Short mmCIF file of N, CA and C in Angstrom, two decimals:
data_model
loop_
_atom_site.label_atom_id
_atom_site.label_comp_id
_atom_site.label_asym_id
_atom_site.label_seq_id
_atom_site.Cartn_x
_atom_site.Cartn_y
_atom_site.Cartn_z
N MET A 24 -17.01 -2.32 -12.76
CA MET A 24 -16.33 -3.09 -11.73
C MET A 24 -15.59 -4.25 -12.38
N ARG A 25 -14.49 -4.60 -11.78
CA ARG A 25 -13.72 -5.75 -12.25
C ARG A 25 -13.67 -6.78 -11.14
N ASP A 26 -13.57 -8.03 -11.51
CA ASP A 26 -13.52 -9.11 -10.54
C ASP A 26 -12.10 -9.25 -10.00
N ALA A 27 -11.94 -9.12 -8.70
CA ALA A 27 -10.62 -9.14 -8.07
C ALA A 27 -9.89 -10.46 -8.31
N GLN A 28 -10.60 -11.54 -8.47
CA GLN A 28 -9.96 -12.83 -8.65
C GLN A 28 -9.40 -13.01 -10.07
N HIS A 29 -9.82 -12.17 -11.01
CA HIS A 29 -9.38 -12.35 -12.39
C HIS A 29 -8.51 -11.22 -12.93
N VAL A 30 -8.22 -10.25 -12.14
CA VAL A 30 -7.33 -9.18 -12.59
C VAL A 30 -5.91 -9.71 -12.52
N GLY A 31 -5.22 -9.71 -13.65
CA GLY A 31 -3.89 -10.28 -13.67
C GLY A 31 -2.79 -9.31 -14.04
N ASP A 32 -3.11 -8.04 -14.20
CA ASP A 32 -2.10 -7.09 -14.63
C ASP A 32 -2.16 -5.84 -13.77
N TRP A 33 -1.48 -5.85 -12.65
CA TRP A 33 -1.42 -4.67 -11.79
C TRP A 33 -0.23 -3.85 -12.26
N SER A 34 -0.45 -2.96 -13.22
CA SER A 34 0.65 -2.17 -13.76
C SER A 34 0.18 -0.78 -14.14
N LEU A 35 1.14 0.10 -14.32
CA LEU A 35 0.87 1.45 -14.77
C LEU A 35 2.07 1.93 -15.55
N ASN A 36 1.89 3.02 -16.28
CA ASN A 36 2.97 3.62 -17.05
C ASN A 36 3.31 4.97 -16.45
N ALA A 37 4.59 5.32 -16.50
CA ALA A 37 5.04 6.61 -15.99
C ALA A 37 6.15 7.15 -16.88
N SER A 38 6.29 8.46 -16.86
CA SER A 38 7.40 9.10 -17.57
C SER A 38 7.91 10.24 -16.70
N ALA A 39 9.15 10.61 -16.92
CA ALA A 39 9.76 11.68 -16.14
C ALA A 39 10.68 12.49 -17.05
N ALA A 40 10.70 13.78 -16.85
CA ALA A 40 11.59 14.65 -17.62
C ALA A 40 13.03 14.55 -17.13
N GLU A 41 13.18 14.06 -15.90
CA GLU A 41 14.51 13.90 -15.30
C GLU A 41 14.51 12.60 -14.50
N GLY A 42 15.68 12.10 -14.17
CA GLY A 42 15.78 10.88 -13.38
C GLY A 42 15.11 11.05 -12.03
N ALA A 43 14.44 10.00 -11.58
CA ALA A 43 13.73 10.06 -10.31
C ALA A 43 13.60 8.67 -9.71
N SER A 44 13.48 8.61 -8.40
CA SER A 44 13.11 7.34 -7.76
C SER A 44 11.60 7.38 -7.58
N TYR A 45 10.98 6.20 -7.53
CA TYR A 45 9.54 6.17 -7.38
C TYR A 45 9.11 5.07 -6.42
N ARG A 46 7.90 5.23 -5.92
CA ARG A 46 7.19 4.19 -5.21
C ARG A 46 5.80 4.16 -5.83
N ALA A 47 5.43 3.02 -6.39
CA ALA A 47 4.11 2.84 -7.00
C ALA A 47 3.32 1.90 -6.11
N VAL A 48 2.07 2.25 -5.84
CA VAL A 48 1.25 1.46 -4.93
C VAL A 48 -0.18 1.35 -5.43
N LEU A 49 -0.84 0.30 -4.99
CA LEU A 49 -2.28 0.15 -5.12
C LEU A 49 -2.83 0.31 -3.71
N VAL A 50 -3.67 1.33 -3.50
CA VAL A 50 -4.16 1.64 -2.16
C VAL A 50 -5.62 1.20 -2.03
N SER A 51 -5.89 0.41 -1.01
CA SER A 51 -7.24 0.02 -0.66
C SER A 51 -7.84 1.14 0.18
N LEU A 52 -8.91 1.76 -0.33
CA LEU A 52 -9.47 2.95 0.32
C LEU A 52 -10.51 2.64 1.39
N GLY A 53 -11.17 1.50 1.31
CA GLY A 53 -12.30 1.29 2.21
C GLY A 53 -13.33 2.37 1.92
N SER A 54 -13.80 3.07 2.95
CA SER A 54 -14.76 4.15 2.74
C SER A 54 -14.09 5.53 2.70
N ALA A 55 -12.76 5.57 2.76
CA ALA A 55 -12.02 6.84 2.77
C ALA A 55 -12.04 7.49 1.38
N ALA A 56 -11.89 8.79 1.35
CA ALA A 56 -11.79 9.53 0.10
C ALA A 56 -10.40 9.34 -0.49
N ALA A 57 -10.30 9.46 -1.80
CA ALA A 57 -9.00 9.33 -2.48
C ALA A 57 -8.35 10.71 -2.57
N THR A 58 -7.80 11.17 -1.46
CA THR A 58 -7.12 12.47 -1.44
C THR A 58 -5.62 12.25 -1.26
N PRO A 59 -4.81 13.21 -1.65
CA PRO A 59 -3.38 13.08 -1.41
C PRO A 59 -3.05 12.84 0.06
N GLU A 60 -3.79 13.46 0.97
CA GLU A 60 -3.53 13.30 2.40
C GLU A 60 -3.80 11.86 2.85
N ILE A 61 -4.90 11.28 2.40
CA ILE A 61 -5.24 9.89 2.76
C ILE A 61 -4.20 8.94 2.20
N VAL A 62 -3.79 9.14 0.95
CA VAL A 62 -2.80 8.25 0.33
C VAL A 62 -1.43 8.42 0.99
N THR A 63 -1.04 9.65 1.30
CA THR A 63 0.23 9.88 1.99
C THR A 63 0.24 9.18 3.34
N ALA A 64 -0.87 9.25 4.07
CA ALA A 64 -0.97 8.54 5.35
C ALA A 64 -0.86 7.03 5.14
N ALA A 65 -1.49 6.50 4.09
CA ALA A 65 -1.39 5.06 3.80
C ALA A 65 0.05 4.67 3.50
N LEU A 66 0.77 5.51 2.75
CA LEU A 66 2.19 5.23 2.45
C LEU A 66 3.02 5.17 3.73
N ALA A 67 2.61 5.92 4.74
CA ALA A 67 3.32 5.94 6.03
C ALA A 67 2.79 4.86 6.98
N GLY A 68 1.83 4.06 6.51
CA GLY A 68 1.27 3.00 7.35
C GLY A 68 0.27 3.51 8.38
N GLN A 69 -0.35 4.65 8.09
CA GLN A 69 -1.30 5.25 9.02
C GLN A 69 -2.61 5.54 8.30
N GLY A 70 -3.63 5.89 9.07
CA GLY A 70 -4.89 6.32 8.50
C GLY A 70 -5.80 5.18 8.09
N PRO A 71 -6.96 5.51 7.51
CA PRO A 71 -7.96 4.50 7.20
C PRO A 71 -7.66 3.67 5.95
N ALA A 72 -6.88 4.18 5.02
CA ALA A 72 -6.55 3.44 3.79
C ALA A 72 -5.30 2.60 4.02
N GLN A 73 -5.14 1.55 3.20
CA GLN A 73 -3.99 0.65 3.35
C GLN A 73 -3.36 0.35 1.99
N VAL A 74 -2.04 0.23 1.98
CA VAL A 74 -1.33 -0.17 0.77
C VAL A 74 -1.56 -1.66 0.56
N ALA A 75 -2.13 -2.02 -0.60
CA ALA A 75 -2.39 -3.43 -0.93
C ALA A 75 -1.23 -4.05 -1.70
N LEU A 76 -0.65 -3.30 -2.63
CA LEU A 76 0.48 -3.76 -3.44
C LEU A 76 1.46 -2.60 -3.58
N SER A 77 2.75 -2.92 -3.64
CA SER A 77 3.75 -1.85 -3.69
C SER A 77 5.00 -2.31 -4.42
N THR A 78 5.64 -1.39 -5.12
CA THR A 78 6.95 -1.62 -5.72
C THR A 78 7.68 -0.29 -5.77
N ALA A 79 8.98 -0.33 -5.93
CA ALA A 79 9.79 0.89 -5.99
C ALA A 79 10.89 0.69 -7.02
N GLY A 80 11.42 1.80 -7.52
CA GLY A 80 12.49 1.71 -8.50
C GLY A 80 12.93 3.09 -8.95
N LYS A 81 13.52 3.13 -10.14
CA LYS A 81 14.05 4.38 -10.72
C LYS A 81 13.36 4.65 -12.05
N LEU A 82 13.02 5.92 -12.28
CA LEU A 82 12.52 6.35 -13.58
C LEU A 82 13.68 6.99 -14.34
N ARG A 83 13.81 6.62 -15.60
CA ARG A 83 14.83 7.22 -16.45
C ARG A 83 14.29 8.50 -17.07
N ALA A 84 15.17 9.44 -17.33
CA ALA A 84 14.76 10.70 -17.96
C ALA A 84 14.27 10.43 -19.38
N GLY A 85 13.15 11.05 -19.75
CA GLY A 85 12.59 10.90 -21.09
C GLY A 85 11.97 9.53 -21.30
N GLY A 86 11.03 9.44 -22.19
CA GLY A 86 10.40 8.17 -22.51
C GLY A 86 9.42 7.70 -21.45
N GLN A 87 8.71 6.66 -21.81
CA GLN A 87 7.71 6.09 -20.92
C GLN A 87 8.21 4.75 -20.39
N GLN A 88 7.85 4.44 -19.17
CA GLN A 88 8.32 3.22 -18.52
C GLN A 88 7.14 2.49 -17.89
N ALA A 89 7.06 1.19 -18.13
CA ALA A 89 6.03 0.36 -17.50
C ALA A 89 6.49 0.00 -16.09
N ILE A 90 5.58 0.09 -15.15
CA ILE A 90 5.85 -0.26 -13.76
C ILE A 90 4.88 -1.37 -13.37
N ALA A 91 5.41 -2.52 -13.02
CA ALA A 91 4.57 -3.66 -12.65
C ALA A 91 4.54 -3.83 -11.13
N LEU A 92 3.36 -3.90 -10.58
CA LEU A 92 3.18 -4.21 -9.16
C LEU A 92 3.15 -5.72 -9.02
N PRO A 93 3.35 -6.25 -7.81
CA PRO A 93 3.28 -7.70 -7.61
C PRO A 93 1.94 -8.25 -8.11
N GLN A 94 1.97 -9.38 -8.77
CA GLN A 94 0.78 -9.98 -9.36
C GLN A 94 0.10 -10.89 -8.36
N ARG A 95 -0.66 -10.28 -7.44
CA ARG A 95 -1.41 -11.03 -6.43
C ARG A 95 -2.85 -10.58 -6.45
N PRO A 96 -3.78 -11.47 -6.14
CA PRO A 96 -5.17 -11.04 -6.01
C PRO A 96 -5.32 -10.12 -4.80
N VAL A 97 -6.28 -9.23 -4.88
CA VAL A 97 -6.59 -8.34 -3.75
C VAL A 97 -8.07 -8.52 -3.42
N LYS A 98 -8.43 -8.09 -2.22
CA LYS A 98 -9.82 -8.20 -1.78
C LYS A 98 -10.71 -7.23 -2.56
N ALA A 99 -11.98 -7.55 -2.60
CA ALA A 99 -12.95 -6.65 -3.21
C ALA A 99 -12.94 -5.32 -2.47
N GLY A 100 -13.21 -4.23 -3.18
CA GLY A 100 -13.25 -2.92 -2.53
C GLY A 100 -12.94 -1.79 -3.48
N ARG A 101 -12.74 -0.62 -2.93
CA ARG A 101 -12.41 0.59 -3.69
C ARG A 101 -10.90 0.82 -3.64
N TYR A 102 -10.32 1.13 -4.79
CA TYR A 102 -8.87 1.26 -4.90
C TYR A 102 -8.49 2.49 -5.72
N VAL A 103 -7.24 2.88 -5.54
CA VAL A 103 -6.63 3.93 -6.35
C VAL A 103 -5.15 3.56 -6.54
N TYR A 104 -4.64 3.80 -7.75
CA TYR A 104 -3.20 3.69 -7.99
C TYR A 104 -2.57 5.01 -7.54
N ALA A 105 -1.37 4.93 -6.98
CA ALA A 105 -0.63 6.15 -6.62
C ALA A 105 0.83 5.97 -7.02
N LEU A 106 1.41 7.04 -7.52
CA LEU A 106 2.83 7.05 -7.89
C LEU A 106 3.47 8.24 -7.19
N GLN A 107 4.44 7.95 -6.34
CA GLN A 107 5.21 8.99 -5.66
C GLN A 107 6.57 9.04 -6.33
N ALA A 108 6.88 10.16 -6.98
CA ALA A 108 8.15 10.30 -7.70
C ALA A 108 8.99 11.39 -7.04
N VAL A 109 10.28 11.09 -6.83
CA VAL A 109 11.20 12.04 -6.19
C VAL A 109 12.38 12.25 -7.14
N PRO A 110 12.50 13.45 -7.76
CA PRO A 110 13.61 13.72 -8.66
C PRO A 110 14.96 13.54 -7.95
N THR A 111 15.87 12.90 -8.63
CA THR A 111 17.18 12.61 -8.06
C THR A 111 17.94 13.87 -7.66
N LEU A 112 17.91 14.88 -8.51
CA LEU A 112 18.68 16.10 -8.25
C LEU A 112 17.90 17.19 -7.52
N ALA A 113 16.60 16.99 -7.32
CA ALA A 113 15.79 18.02 -6.66
C ALA A 113 14.68 17.37 -5.84
N PRO A 114 15.03 16.68 -4.75
CA PRO A 114 14.03 15.96 -3.96
C PRO A 114 12.89 16.84 -3.44
N ALA A 115 13.11 18.14 -3.33
CA ALA A 115 12.04 19.03 -2.85
C ALA A 115 10.88 19.11 -3.84
N ARG A 116 11.10 18.68 -5.08
CA ARG A 116 10.04 18.70 -6.09
C ARG A 116 9.32 17.35 -6.20
N ALA A 117 9.28 16.59 -5.14
CA ALA A 117 8.59 15.29 -5.15
C ALA A 117 7.12 15.49 -5.51
N GLN A 118 6.56 14.51 -6.20
CA GLN A 118 5.16 14.58 -6.62
C GLN A 118 4.45 13.29 -6.25
N LEU A 119 3.16 13.41 -5.97
CA LEU A 119 2.28 12.27 -5.74
C LEU A 119 1.15 12.37 -6.75
N VAL A 120 1.01 11.35 -7.59
CA VAL A 120 -0.01 11.34 -8.63
C VAL A 120 -0.98 10.20 -8.33
N LEU A 121 -2.29 10.49 -8.40
CA LEU A 121 -3.32 9.49 -8.12
C LEU A 121 -4.15 9.20 -9.36
N SER A 122 -4.57 7.95 -9.50
CA SER A 122 -5.49 7.59 -10.56
C SER A 122 -6.92 7.91 -10.12
N SER A 123 -7.85 7.65 -10.99
CA SER A 123 -9.26 7.70 -10.59
C SER A 123 -9.53 6.50 -9.69
N VAL A 124 -10.53 6.63 -8.83
CA VAL A 124 -10.93 5.52 -7.97
C VAL A 124 -11.64 4.48 -8.82
N PHE A 125 -11.37 3.19 -8.53
CA PHE A 125 -12.09 2.11 -9.20
C PHE A 125 -12.47 1.06 -8.17
N SER A 126 -13.45 0.25 -8.51
CA SER A 126 -13.95 -0.77 -7.58
C SER A 126 -13.74 -2.16 -8.13
N LEU A 127 -13.42 -3.08 -7.25
CA LEU A 127 -13.33 -4.50 -7.57
C LEU A 127 -14.39 -5.21 -6.76
N ARG A 128 -15.06 -6.14 -7.36
CA ARG A 128 -16.08 -6.89 -6.61
C ARG A 128 -15.70 -8.32 -6.50
#
């Protein structure tokens, strides 16, 4: 567990084989499971989980890119990082990637 008051780096790394737009979020799960359906509902502002931090941007083709979320403290609880990537030339191939669940106390 990590202390929510002392976490100062809400970031993740991503890479893409082609250009894509993304939305990166930190989702507060509460007692909900970390499933794609729960996270998708949270992205839409519905369901038991809630988006705690969010940012959006563009991924460049090739290479790795650091994505920084807003640097704000969050409440204690269970969280998951999620990255929703939508390829520029093929939006039907959108992907949602989830991290492992972690807890802050």
